[in-house]
Every structure is written in C-alpha cells, then in structure tokens.
Amino acid sequence: MLTQKPKGTNDLFPPEVFLWEEIERKFREVCRRFGYQEIRTPIFEHTELFERGVGETTDIVEKEMYTFLDKAGRSITLRPEGTAAVIRAYVEAKKYADPGPAKYFYIGPMFRYDKPQAGRLRQFHQLGVEILGSDEPMVDAEVILMALEFYREIGLNDVELRLNSVGCPECRKSLREKLIEYFEERKDELCDLCKARLNRNPLRILDCKNESCQKIAQNAPTPLSELCPDCREHFTEVRKYLDLAQVKYVIDPFLVRGLDYYTKTAFEFVVPEIGAQSSIGGGGRYNGLIREIGGPDQPGIGFALGEERTILALKRKSEEIFVPVPDLFVCLLGEEAREYGFPLINELRRLNLWVETDYQGKSLKAQLKAANRLKAKAALIIGEEELKSGRFILRDLETGEQVELSRDELIKKYAKERGKDNA
Ligand code: HAM
C-alpha cells in the first residue's frame, strides 16, 4: 500500500501535465473574455452544505461523499462539486449585496466515492463557472456559449450540446404526481434502484441507464411536457439566443441532472465516442439554491466541465502533446567554469529563458548528449579556453550552426530576442 495510490486517483507526470496546464490556461483566458473572476473555496465543507445543496436523495449525497468526523466531532465532507461551496462563500461574505450579477470561475479537484472506470474517478477535476443574480434567458445562452467557446479553443469542435428545461418547483409538483402514477403502474419492470427512487425522486428514473427503465420512460411525462407558462417562455427565449449565435443543440426531454438544485435550463456536453462516461460537462440554472443555503432569493446558473473527460475527448483526436523545451543548455567544463557559469545562468534565466545545465561534472560529449535528449534549442560551452579568451561557443542544436560570443554579446542577443517575443 505504501507505494500505491488510492483507488480512483491519478498521478500526473510530464508531459501529460503540460496538456493540463494548457487546458487550464485556455479556460482562464475564456473566463477573462466573458468577465468571470476566480474564486477559491475550501476543499472540504460542513457535510450539511452538500446534503442541503446537492439534495438528500441524490446518488452523490446518499452514496458518494467522502465524509468524516474531524477531531472536534464535526461532520466534514470533501467537496463532491463546486456550486454549493461557491454559493456558501457568496452568502457568507454577503456578496449578494453588491451590484450584480456576480461571475465566478473555479478550477480544482472534486471527490466522489463512485466505482472507478475510464473517465470516472474518485478524485477528479472540474473547470466551473457560476453567475449569480440574473434570471435572464440571455444569460443561460451566454453561459452555454462560453463552454462551447472553451471547447472550440482547445480544438474540440464536435461536442454535442444536449438541452432541456426541468421547470420550476411549481411545474415539478404536478410532474412528480404524474410520474409516480405512471411508473407505479409499471413498477415491476423497473430496476431495483428505480423502484427505490419511485417515491423519493421519480424524476431520476427518466435518465436511468437500465434498458428496461429506458423503454418504459419513453412514454412517460417529462419536465418539458409539463412546463408552466413562465418556464416555457424562458426556454423559448434561451433557444432564441442560442439560435442567434448559431449554436447547434439537441433537445433531450430525458436529460435529468444528477443534482437536485436545477430549475429551468439544464444542459450537458457529450462526446459519445469516449465510452460510457460520455458526458464531459454539464450545468444548468438553480434559482432556489441561494435561498436554500441561507441567502436572499436570487437566481443563478453555471456549469462544470470534467477535466479528465475533456482530455479523453481530446486524445481521441491526437495523442500528441505539446512539450516545451529548454531555450539553452549551458555546458560547464571544470570547477572554474562552474563558478563563472553559476551567476551567468541566473542572469539568463532572468531574461525569461529556460536554461538547463549539468550538475555532475560530466564530459562535454555527455553534456551535449543530455542537451539533445532534452531537445534544448541551443548549447553554450564554457571551458578553460573560453574563460581565458572571454569568447564562448553558442551552438544552435537544431541547425548545428555555431557562433562565438562574448558574455555581453550573449546577454544582448537573448535580451533582444526576448524583447521581440514579449512585444
Ligand atoms: P456534474 O454533472 O455532476 O455537475 O459534474 C460536471 C462534470 O464533472 C461531468 O460532466 C463530468 O465531466 C465531471 N465528473 C463528474 N463526476 C466525475 C467523476 N466521478 N470522474 C470524472 N469526472 C467526473 C456538477 O458538478 C455541477 N456542480 C455543475 C454545475 C455548476 N451546475 C451549475 N453550476
């Protein structure tokens, strides 16, 4: 066990980690364009927050939370998702009093004690956003568009958008009754899980993956068929804005999200080819959640994208990962060269260069071999002779060309190049 990671977790090494960095960088960039700012909340919260926020009859709360008592006997839970925590922070800091809407994004690990498989982990990572304080349909459409812009930015152009409206508590009341009546008559054909869900959370039967349940659900009443006039109007408007931005989507009346807080718009991003865990992101509106968590009656909407699944979808296209390489490898030959080179390397690094060197006093041949193995762009050679003459050899490792430079010329050359890079 000592050298084994816990089930459902991953270690991340280079070069894979470069892909993660790139994805997170692009996510931040898209958030900046849409005016979202970062929020960082704790990785653990009081258990009650998720019980209330996510919903007591959800799989997450019933089966999947990492919950423990701390040393003072408080019940603590590792966050299974980000939304409830963001809202807790928003309410606690009374940010709702500021002129809104508030727009936050977050990146980080989430924890669910689920059965691990491809694309399903116990510690996974989400890129998420929440916008609090507006019920405008244009906001729904913009949030969806933003996720799609991010996917486009990272080269995922074929993500399918599935869209639904799950209505408000008003429409849900009559739907619930109708669903219970409908499924009660066909109870024998439901899977055990759905039998248990029937009276507690009948909506979830609609998206059960069991074949028999799916068959029965096909003719069941759906949230979409039971929308009240206000929710219907909202949904029409959301679609109008999506159409204006030429966003393609599939209306999926059976789309029921796994968290209880959703009202009105609900959506998922799907890449069917990556297997059973094909939902690479999802979100929706949650107009009752801020009040449920002790804040004012303000609406909200957001999404979270699974990083692991996003990467699975990307790798389906190409396994190639962009790997950064050192700008320069400084070969140091002898003690005097090391003493001379040590501060010089630091000066070069201040110019924003990635500079590698040899720490072990290897031969020139071995140092050049190391430089090539790292795919360094150039090598600088500092030996006894170079120190005497004050001229150093700079070899371009891609073309093999080399030039002789003084220390000053070397610094100037890189400063000039960097100046251009930064322009
Ligand atoms: P969610 O659908 O539970 O929504 O999770 C969002 C995404 O996280 C999923 O689409 C999936 O890509 C990823 N994900 C979930 N569970 C796992 C897992 N066990 N392993 C790997 N990836 C996983 C939420 O969490 C909501 N908080 C989203 C939201 C934000 N709604 C409104 N605002």
Short mmCIF file of C-alpha atoms and ligand atoms in Angstrom, two decimals:
data_model
loop_
_atom_site.label_atom_id
_atom_site.label_comp_id
_atom_site.label_asym_id
_atom_site.label_seq_id
_atom_site.Cartn_x
_atom_site.Cartn_y
_atom_site.Cartn_z
CA MET A 1 0.00 0.00 0.00
CA LEU A 2 2.90 2.30 0.75
CA THR A 3 3.70 2.74 -2.94
CA GLN A 4 0.18 2.50 -4.26
CA LYS A 5 -2.15 5.42 -4.87
CA PRO A 6 -5.71 5.17 -3.55
CA LYS A 7 -8.20 3.64 -5.99
CA GLY A 8 -9.76 6.16 -8.36
CA THR A 9 -6.96 8.73 -8.12
CA ASN A 10 -4.27 9.65 -10.62
CA ASP A 11 -0.70 10.87 -10.50
CA LEU A 12 0.12 13.38 -13.17
CA PHE A 13 3.58 13.47 -14.72
CA PRO A 14 5.13 15.42 -17.55
CA PRO A 15 4.45 15.52 -20.45
CA GLU A 16 0.76 14.87 -19.62
CA VAL A 17 0.79 17.71 -17.12
CA PHE A 18 1.62 20.19 -19.92
CA LEU A 19 -1.69 19.35 -21.52
CA TRP A 20 -3.47 20.09 -18.22
CA GLU A 21 -1.65 23.40 -17.89
CA GLU A 22 -2.61 24.35 -21.41
CA ILE A 23 -6.27 23.49 -20.89
CA GLU A 24 -6.42 25.44 -17.65
CA ARG A 25 -4.67 28.40 -19.25
CA LYS A 26 -7.20 28.47 -22.09
CA PHE A 27 -10.09 28.12 -19.65
CA ARG A 28 -8.82 31.11 -17.68
CA GLU A 29 -8.48 33.04 -20.91
CA VAL A 30 -12.06 32.33 -21.98
CA CYS A 31 -13.30 33.25 -18.48
CA ARG A 32 -11.47 36.56 -18.72
CA ARG A 33 -13.16 37.33 -22.04
CA PHE A 34 -16.59 36.66 -20.57
CA GLY A 35 -15.86 38.65 -17.42
CA TYR A 36 -15.61 35.83 -14.86
CA GLN A 37 -13.18 36.09 -11.97
CA GLU A 38 -11.61 33.33 -9.95
CA ILE A 39 -12.96 32.18 -6.62
CA ARG A 40 -11.16 29.68 -4.38
CA THR A 41 -13.13 27.89 -1.70
CA PRO A 42 -12.00 25.15 0.71
CA ILE A 43 -11.72 21.58 -0.47
CA PHE A 44 -13.82 20.47 2.49
CA GLU A 45 -17.03 21.91 3.89
CA HIS A 46 -19.58 21.06 6.57
CA THR A 47 -21.45 17.98 5.38
CA GLU A 48 -24.77 19.75 5.83
CA LEU A 49 -23.96 22.11 2.97
CA PHE A 50 -23.96 19.34 0.38
CA GLU A 51 -26.89 17.50 1.96
CA ARG A 52 -28.94 20.67 1.60
CA GLY A 53 -27.39 21.98 -1.58
CA VAL A 54 -26.98 18.90 -3.73
CA GLY A 55 -30.07 17.13 -2.37
CA GLU A 56 -30.56 14.32 0.15
CA THR A 57 -31.97 11.83 -2.35
CA THR A 58 -29.20 12.21 -4.94
CA ASP A 59 -26.64 9.46 -5.55
CA ILE A 60 -23.93 11.92 -4.58
CA VAL A 61 -25.29 12.51 -1.08
CA GLU A 62 -26.62 9.02 -0.50
CA LYS A 63 -23.58 7.05 -1.62
CA GLU A 64 -20.68 9.04 -2.93
CA MET A 65 -19.49 11.54 -0.36
CA TYR A 66 -16.17 11.38 1.43
CA THR A 67 -17.48 12.23 4.87
CA PHE A 68 -15.63 12.00 8.18
CA LEU A 69 -15.66 13.45 11.66
CA ASP A 70 -12.85 15.85 12.45
CA LYS A 71 -11.08 15.80 15.81
CA ALA A 72 -13.74 18.02 17.33
CA GLY A 73 -16.51 15.71 16.15
CA ARG A 74 -17.80 17.91 13.30
CA SER A 75 -19.03 16.17 10.18
CA ILE A 76 -16.85 17.25 7.29
CA THR A 77 -17.14 16.34 3.59
CA LEU A 78 -14.62 16.61 0.76
CA ARG A 79 -16.45 18.67 -1.85
CA PRO A 80 -18.18 16.46 -4.43
CA GLU A 81 -18.86 19.51 -6.63
CA GLY A 82 -18.22 23.24 -6.66
CA THR A 83 -21.57 25.02 -6.89
CA ALA A 84 -22.82 24.63 -3.32
CA ALA A 85 -19.45 25.77 -1.97
CA VAL A 86 -19.33 28.86 -4.20
CA ILE A 87 -22.79 29.83 -3.04
CA ARG A 88 -21.94 29.22 0.61
CA ALA A 89 -18.99 31.60 0.20
CA TYR A 90 -21.12 34.17 -1.65
CA VAL A 91 -23.78 34.13 1.05
CA GLU A 92 -21.30 34.10 3.95
CA ALA A 93 -19.43 37.14 2.59
CA LYS A 94 -22.75 38.86 1.74
CA LYS A 95 -21.59 39.40 -1.82
CA TYR A 96 -25.25 39.38 -2.83
CA ALA A 97 -25.44 42.98 -1.59
CA ASP A 98 -23.04 44.14 -4.33
CA PRO A 99 -24.44 45.25 -7.65
CA GLY A 100 -24.65 42.07 -9.71
CA PRO A 101 -24.59 39.73 -11.31
CA ALA A 102 -21.54 38.09 -9.70
CA LYS A 103 -19.48 35.98 -12.08
CA TYR A 104 -17.05 33.42 -10.67
CA PHE A 105 -14.92 30.63 -12.08
CA TYR A 106 -13.00 27.86 -10.35
CA ILE A 107 -10.60 25.06 -11.19
CA GLY A 108 -9.89 22.21 -8.83
CA PRO A 109 -10.33 18.70 -7.52
CA MET A 110 -13.69 17.22 -6.52
CA PHE A 111 -14.30 13.93 -4.71
CA ARG A 112 -16.94 11.27 -5.25
CA TYR A 113 -16.80 7.73 -3.95
CA ASP A 114 -18.01 6.20 -7.19
CA LYS A 115 -16.98 2.99 -8.94
CA PRO A 116 -13.81 3.89 -10.85
CA GLN A 117 -13.67 3.23 -14.58
CA ALA A 118 -12.43 5.05 -17.70
CA GLY A 119 -13.46 8.69 -17.24
CA ARG A 120 -14.79 8.13 -13.73
CA LEU A 121 -12.52 8.81 -10.80
CA ARG A 122 -12.82 9.35 -7.08
CA GLN A 123 -10.68 12.44 -7.25
CA PHE A 124 -11.41 14.27 -10.49
CA HIS A 125 -11.06 17.87 -11.60
CA GLN A 126 -13.57 20.43 -12.74
CA LEU A 127 -13.41 23.71 -14.57
CA GLY A 128 -16.52 25.57 -13.50
CA VAL A 129 -18.35 28.87 -13.59
CA GLU A 130 -21.29 30.31 -11.67
CA ILE A 131 -23.19 33.51 -12.41
CA LEU A 132 -25.39 34.68 -9.58
CA GLY A 133 -28.14 37.26 -9.58
CA SER A 134 -29.77 37.11 -13.01
CA ASP A 135 -32.68 35.12 -14.41
CA GLU A 136 -32.35 36.49 -17.94
CA PRO A 137 -32.55 33.81 -20.66
CA MET A 138 -29.73 35.61 -22.46
CA VAL A 139 -27.50 34.69 -19.52
CA ASP A 140 -28.37 31.00 -19.91
CA ALA A 141 -27.47 31.14 -23.56
CA GLU A 142 -24.24 33.02 -22.86
CA VAL A 143 -23.12 30.51 -20.22
CA ILE A 144 -23.66 27.66 -22.68
CA LEU A 145 -21.92 29.58 -25.43
CA MET A 146 -18.98 30.21 -23.14
CA ALA A 147 -18.43 26.48 -22.53
CA LEU A 148 -18.60 25.86 -26.26
CA GLU A 149 -16.11 28.66 -26.91
CA PHE A 150 -13.73 26.96 -24.49
CA TYR A 151 -14.15 23.61 -26.24
CA ARG A 152 -13.55 25.31 -29.58
CA GLU A 153 -10.44 26.99 -28.21
CA ILE A 154 -8.89 23.67 -27.21
CA GLY A 155 -9.79 22.04 -30.52
CA LEU A 156 -12.93 20.13 -29.54
CA ASN A 157 -15.32 21.26 -32.26
CA ASP A 158 -17.65 18.30 -32.25
CA VAL A 159 -19.07 18.42 -28.73
CA GLU A 160 -22.78 17.71 -28.71
CA LEU A 161 -24.95 20.06 -26.66
CA ARG A 162 -27.98 18.42 -25.07
CA LEU A 163 -30.55 20.84 -23.77
CA ASN A 164 -33.62 20.56 -21.60
CA SER A 165 -35.74 22.52 -19.19
CA VAL A 166 -36.55 20.81 -15.91
CA GLY A 167 -39.01 23.52 -14.88
CA CYS A 168 -39.57 25.20 -11.53
CA PRO A 169 -40.92 23.75 -8.25
CA GLU A 170 -44.41 24.68 -9.43
CA CYS A 171 -44.29 22.63 -12.64
CA ARG A 172 -42.31 19.94 -10.81
CA LYS A 173 -45.14 19.36 -8.33
CA SER A 174 -47.65 18.23 -10.94
CA LEU A 175 -44.92 16.37 -12.84
CA ARG A 176 -43.96 14.43 -9.75
CA GLU A 177 -47.50 13.24 -9.22
CA LYS A 178 -47.89 12.25 -12.85
CA LEU A 179 -44.55 10.42 -12.84
CA ILE A 180 -45.37 8.46 -9.72
CA GLU A 181 -48.73 7.49 -11.17
CA TYR A 182 -47.16 6.47 -14.49
CA PHE A 183 -44.29 4.43 -13.07
CA GLU A 184 -46.40 2.89 -10.29
CA GLU A 185 -48.42 1.12 -12.95
CA ARG A 186 -45.21 -0.28 -14.48
CA LYS A 187 -43.28 -0.80 -11.29
CA ASP A 188 -42.48 -4.48 -11.87
CA GLU A 189 -40.41 -3.68 -14.94
CA LEU A 190 -38.23 -1.07 -13.24
CA CYS A 191 -34.73 -1.86 -11.97
CA ASP A 192 -34.27 -2.13 -8.19
CA LEU A 193 -32.71 1.30 -7.97
CA CYS A 194 -35.64 2.93 -9.76
CA LYS A 195 -38.14 1.04 -7.63
CA ALA A 196 -36.48 2.68 -4.66
CA ARG A 197 -36.44 6.06 -6.42
CA LEU A 198 -40.10 5.92 -7.30
CA ASN A 199 -41.47 7.80 -4.35
CA ARG A 200 -38.40 9.76 -3.37
CA ASN A 201 -37.04 11.08 -6.66
CA PRO A 202 -39.13 9.82 -9.60
CA LEU A 203 -37.53 12.34 -11.98
CA ARG A 204 -34.27 10.39 -11.89
CA ILE A 205 -35.97 7.35 -13.44
CA LEU A 206 -36.09 9.32 -16.68
CA ASP A 207 -32.33 9.14 -17.10
CA CYS A 208 -31.72 5.64 -15.74
CA LYS A 209 -29.30 3.77 -17.97
CA ASN A 210 -31.07 0.43 -17.49
CA GLU A 211 -32.62 -0.74 -20.77
CA SER A 212 -35.96 -1.76 -19.34
CA CYS A 213 -36.31 1.54 -17.45
CA GLN A 214 -35.38 3.48 -20.58
CA LYS A 215 -38.06 1.69 -22.56
CA ILE A 216 -40.74 2.49 -20.02
CA ALA A 217 -39.53 6.08 -19.66
CA GLN A 218 -40.01 6.71 -23.37
CA ASN A 219 -43.70 7.34 -22.96
CA ALA A 220 -43.54 8.88 -19.51
CA PRO A 221 -44.43 12.51 -18.84
CA THR A 222 -41.28 14.66 -18.94
CA PRO A 223 -40.40 18.02 -17.37
CA LEU A 224 -40.59 19.57 -20.82
CA SER A 225 -44.14 18.38 -21.39
CA GLU A 226 -45.21 19.79 -18.02
CA LEU A 227 -43.63 23.25 -18.08
CA CYS A 228 -45.67 26.14 -16.67
CA PRO A 229 -46.15 29.15 -19.00
CA ASP A 230 -43.32 31.11 -17.36
CA CYS A 231 -40.77 28.27 -17.70
CA ARG A 232 -41.93 27.56 -21.23
CA GLU A 233 -41.40 31.20 -22.19
CA HIS A 234 -37.96 31.18 -20.58
CA PHE A 235 -36.96 28.09 -22.52
CA THR A 236 -38.17 29.58 -25.80
CA GLU A 237 -36.07 32.67 -25.14
CA VAL A 238 -32.95 30.64 -24.28
CA ARG A 239 -33.34 28.78 -27.56
CA LYS A 240 -33.82 32.04 -29.42
CA TYR A 241 -30.49 33.37 -28.16
CA LEU A 242 -28.72 30.10 -28.92
CA ASP A 243 -30.14 30.22 -32.43
CA LEU A 244 -28.98 33.82 -32.83
CA ALA A 245 -25.43 32.67 -32.03
CA GLN A 246 -25.91 29.70 -34.37
CA VAL A 247 -25.33 27.20 -31.61
CA LYS A 248 -26.47 23.71 -32.52
CA TYR A 249 -28.20 21.62 -29.88
CA VAL A 250 -30.33 18.57 -29.37
CA ILE A 251 -33.39 18.88 -27.15
CA ASP A 252 -33.29 15.95 -24.77
CA PRO A 253 -36.51 15.72 -22.72
CA PHE A 254 -34.94 12.89 -20.68
CA LEU A 255 -31.98 14.91 -19.57
CA VAL A 256 -32.21 15.00 -15.79
CA ARG A 257 -29.12 16.08 -13.99
CA GLY A 258 -27.75 14.16 -11.02
CA LEU A 259 -28.06 17.11 -8.64
CA ASP A 260 -31.36 18.27 -7.22
CA TYR A 261 -30.90 22.02 -7.36
CA TYR A 262 -31.70 22.56 -11.02
CA THR A 263 -34.61 24.66 -12.24
CA LYS A 264 -35.48 25.61 -15.81
CA THR A 265 -32.47 25.26 -18.15
CA ALA A 266 -30.36 22.10 -17.85
CA PHE A 267 -27.67 21.02 -20.30
CA GLU A 268 -24.86 18.57 -20.90
CA PHE A 269 -21.91 18.40 -23.27
CA VAL A 270 -21.44 14.96 -24.73
CA VAL A 271 -18.78 13.19 -26.77
CA PRO A 272 -20.31 9.76 -27.43
CA GLU A 273 -17.09 8.12 -28.68
CA ILE A 274 -15.30 8.23 -25.33
CA GLY A 275 -17.39 5.44 -23.81
CA ALA A 276 -19.91 5.10 -21.03
CA GLN A 277 -18.78 8.30 -19.30
CA SER A 278 -19.52 10.42 -22.35
CA SER A 279 -20.82 13.48 -20.55
CA ILE A 280 -17.76 15.71 -20.48
CA GLY A 281 -19.51 18.66 -18.87
CA GLY A 282 -22.85 19.82 -17.59
CA GLY A 283 -24.75 22.53 -15.83
CA GLY A 284 -27.92 24.47 -15.51
CA ARG A 285 -29.97 27.02 -13.68
CA TYR A 286 -30.60 26.77 -9.94
CA ASN A 287 -32.98 29.53 -8.96
CA GLY A 288 -33.81 28.23 -5.47
CA LEU A 289 -30.33 27.31 -4.28
CA ILE A 290 -29.07 30.63 -2.92
CA ARG A 291 -32.15 30.89 -0.72
CA GLU A 292 -31.83 27.23 0.30
CA ILE A 293 -28.30 27.97 1.50
CA GLY A 294 -29.47 30.89 3.63
CA GLY A 295 -29.10 33.79 1.20
CA PRO A 296 -31.68 36.01 -0.46
CA ASP A 297 -33.99 34.77 -3.20
CA GLN A 298 -31.54 35.25 -6.05
CA PRO A 299 -31.27 33.13 -9.16
CA GLY A 300 -28.11 31.52 -10.54
CA ILE A 301 -26.74 29.39 -13.33
CA GLY A 302 -23.43 27.69 -14.13
CA PHE A 303 -21.63 24.67 -15.44
CA ALA A 304 -18.71 22.40 -14.64
CA LEU A 305 -16.54 20.63 -17.18
CA GLY A 306 -14.69 17.45 -16.22
CA GLU A 307 -11.01 17.86 -16.97
CA GLU A 308 -10.23 14.14 -17.19
CA ARG A 309 -13.08 13.54 -19.63
CA THR A 310 -12.18 16.61 -21.66
CA ILE A 311 -8.68 15.19 -22.03
CA LEU A 312 -10.06 11.78 -23.04
CA ALA A 313 -12.06 13.51 -25.74
CA LEU A 314 -9.02 15.45 -26.91
CA LYS A 315 -6.81 12.38 -27.04
CA ARG A 316 -9.33 10.68 -29.27
CA LYS A 317 -8.15 13.15 -31.92
CA SER A 318 -4.44 13.14 -31.28
CA GLU A 319 -2.14 11.63 -28.70
CA GLU A 320 0.44 14.31 -29.41
CA ILE A 321 1.15 16.68 -26.55
CA PHE A 322 2.95 19.95 -26.94
CA VAL A 323 6.07 19.61 -24.81
CA PRO A 324 8.07 22.75 -24.03
CA VAL A 325 11.86 22.54 -24.48
CA PRO A 326 14.78 24.39 -22.86
CA ASP A 327 15.98 27.51 -24.66
CA LEU A 328 19.56 26.86 -23.71
CA PHE A 329 21.79 24.16 -22.22
CA VAL A 330 24.94 25.57 -20.62
CA CYS A 331 27.83 23.05 -20.70
CA LEU A 332 30.18 23.70 -17.80
CA LEU A 333 33.63 22.11 -18.03
CA GLY A 334 35.65 22.22 -14.80
CA GLU A 335 35.33 23.93 -11.44
CA GLU A 336 36.29 27.38 -12.69
CA ALA A 337 33.65 27.19 -15.43
CA ARG A 338 31.02 26.25 -12.85
CA GLU A 339 31.88 29.24 -10.69
CA TYR A 340 31.74 31.51 -13.72
CA GLY A 341 28.61 29.88 -15.13
CA PHE A 342 26.51 29.78 -11.96
CA PRO A 343 25.66 33.52 -11.84
CA LEU A 344 25.58 33.77 -15.65
CA ILE A 345 22.88 31.10 -15.81
CA ASN A 346 20.85 33.04 -13.30
CA GLU A 347 21.20 36.21 -15.37
CA LEU A 348 19.99 34.35 -18.45
CA ARG A 349 17.03 32.96 -16.52
CA ARG A 350 16.07 36.48 -15.54
CA LEU A 351 15.61 37.12 -19.24
CA ASN A 352 12.81 34.57 -19.00
CA LEU A 353 14.80 31.80 -20.66
CA TRP A 354 14.54 28.17 -19.67
CA VAL A 355 18.19 27.33 -19.00
CA GLU A 356 19.42 23.84 -18.16
CA THR A 357 22.89 22.81 -17.12
CA ASP A 358 24.93 19.84 -15.91
CA TYR A 359 25.28 19.41 -12.16
CA GLN A 360 27.58 16.42 -12.16
CA GLY A 361 30.80 17.47 -13.92
CA LYS A 362 30.22 15.21 -16.94
CA SER A 363 32.35 15.28 -20.12
CA LEU A 364 31.46 17.72 -22.90
CA LYS A 365 30.18 14.84 -25.01
CA ALA A 366 27.88 13.64 -22.23
CA GLN A 367 26.62 17.18 -21.60
CA LEU A 368 25.81 17.71 -25.28
CA LYS A 369 24.05 14.37 -25.30
CA ALA A 370 21.93 15.49 -22.34
CA ALA A 371 21.14 18.75 -24.16
CA ASN A 372 19.97 16.80 -27.21
CA ARG A 373 17.92 14.43 -25.10
CA LEU A 374 16.06 17.42 -23.62
CA LYS A 375 15.70 18.85 -27.16
CA ALA A 376 17.32 22.10 -25.99
CA LYS A 377 17.32 24.75 -28.72
CA ALA A 378 20.96 25.73 -28.19
CA ALA A 379 24.06 24.87 -26.18
CA LEU A 380 26.58 27.28 -24.70
CA ILE A 381 30.04 25.90 -23.99
CA ILE A 382 32.13 27.22 -21.12
CA GLY A 383 35.56 25.60 -20.62
CA GLU A 384 39.08 26.64 -19.67
CA GLU A 385 39.91 28.06 -23.08
CA GLU A 386 36.69 30.00 -23.34
CA LEU A 387 37.30 31.52 -19.93
CA LYS A 388 40.78 32.61 -20.99
CA SER A 389 39.67 34.16 -24.29
CA GLY A 390 36.38 35.53 -22.96
CA ARG A 391 34.64 34.14 -26.09
CA PHE A 392 32.04 31.39 -25.78
CA ILE A 393 30.64 29.00 -28.33
CA LEU A 394 26.87 29.11 -28.80
CA ARG A 395 25.66 26.18 -30.90
CA ASP A 396 22.23 26.02 -32.44
CA LEU A 397 21.26 22.40 -31.76
CA GLU A 398 18.61 22.36 -34.47
CA THR A 399 20.84 23.53 -37.36
CA GLY A 400 24.30 22.75 -35.94
CA GLU A 401 25.46 26.30 -36.71
CA GLN A 402 27.65 27.95 -34.12
CA VAL A 403 28.89 31.42 -33.28
CA GLU A 404 31.49 32.82 -30.86
CA LEU A 405 30.28 35.49 -28.49
CA SER A 406 31.50 37.48 -25.52
CA ARG A 407 29.43 37.41 -22.33
CA ASP A 408 27.93 40.83 -23.12
CA GLU A 409 27.07 39.86 -26.67
CA LEU A 410 25.37 36.73 -25.42
CA ILE A 411 23.20 38.61 -22.94
CA LYS A 412 22.36 41.28 -25.52
CA LYS A 413 21.40 38.68 -28.11
CA TYR A 414 18.94 36.95 -25.80
CA ALA A 415 17.62 40.21 -24.35
CA LYS A 416 16.86 41.36 -27.89
CA GLU A 417 15.15 38.09 -28.81
CA ARG A 418 13.09 38.12 -25.65
CA GLY A 419 12.17 41.74 -26.28
CA LYS A 420 10.77 40.69 -29.61
CA ASP A 421 8.96 37.72 -28.05
CA ASN A 422 7.33 39.90 -25.46
CA ALA A 423 6.33 42.62 -27.90
P1 HAM B 1 -21.91 17.21 -12.68
O1 HAM B 1 -22.66 16.86 -13.93
O2 HAM B 1 -22.13 16.36 -11.51
O3 HAM B 1 -22.26 18.71 -12.36
O4 HAM B 1 -20.36 17.24 -13.00
C1 HAM B 1 -19.86 18.01 -14.06
C2 HAM B 1 -18.83 17.23 -14.84
O5 HAM B 1 -17.81 16.74 -13.95
C3 HAM B 1 -19.36 15.99 -15.52
O6 HAM B 1 -19.94 16.30 -16.75
C4 HAM B 1 -18.09 15.17 -15.70
O7 HAM B 1 -17.40 15.58 -16.85
C5 HAM B 1 -17.28 15.53 -14.46
N1 HAM B 1 -17.40 14.45 -13.47
C6 HAM B 1 -18.40 14.25 -12.59
N2 HAM B 1 -18.15 13.16 -11.84
C7 HAM B 1 -16.96 12.65 -12.25
C8 HAM B 1 -16.16 11.54 -11.87
N3 HAM B 1 -16.51 10.72 -10.87
N4 HAM B 1 -14.99 11.33 -12.52
C9 HAM B 1 -14.61 12.15 -13.53
N5 HAM B 1 -15.33 13.22 -13.92
C10 HAM B 1 -16.49 13.48 -13.31
C11 HAM B 1 -21.77 19.42 -11.29
O8 HAM B 1 -20.88 19.04 -10.61
C12 HAM B 1 -22.41 20.78 -11.13
N6 HAM B 1 -21.81 21.42 -9.95
C13 HAM B 1 -22.22 21.62 -12.36
C14 HAM B 1 -22.84 22.96 -12.25
C15 HAM B 1 -22.20 24.12 -11.98
N7 HAM B 1 -24.12 23.24 -12.36
C16 HAM B 1 -24.31 24.53 -12.18
N8 HAM B 1 -23.14 25.08 -11.92
#
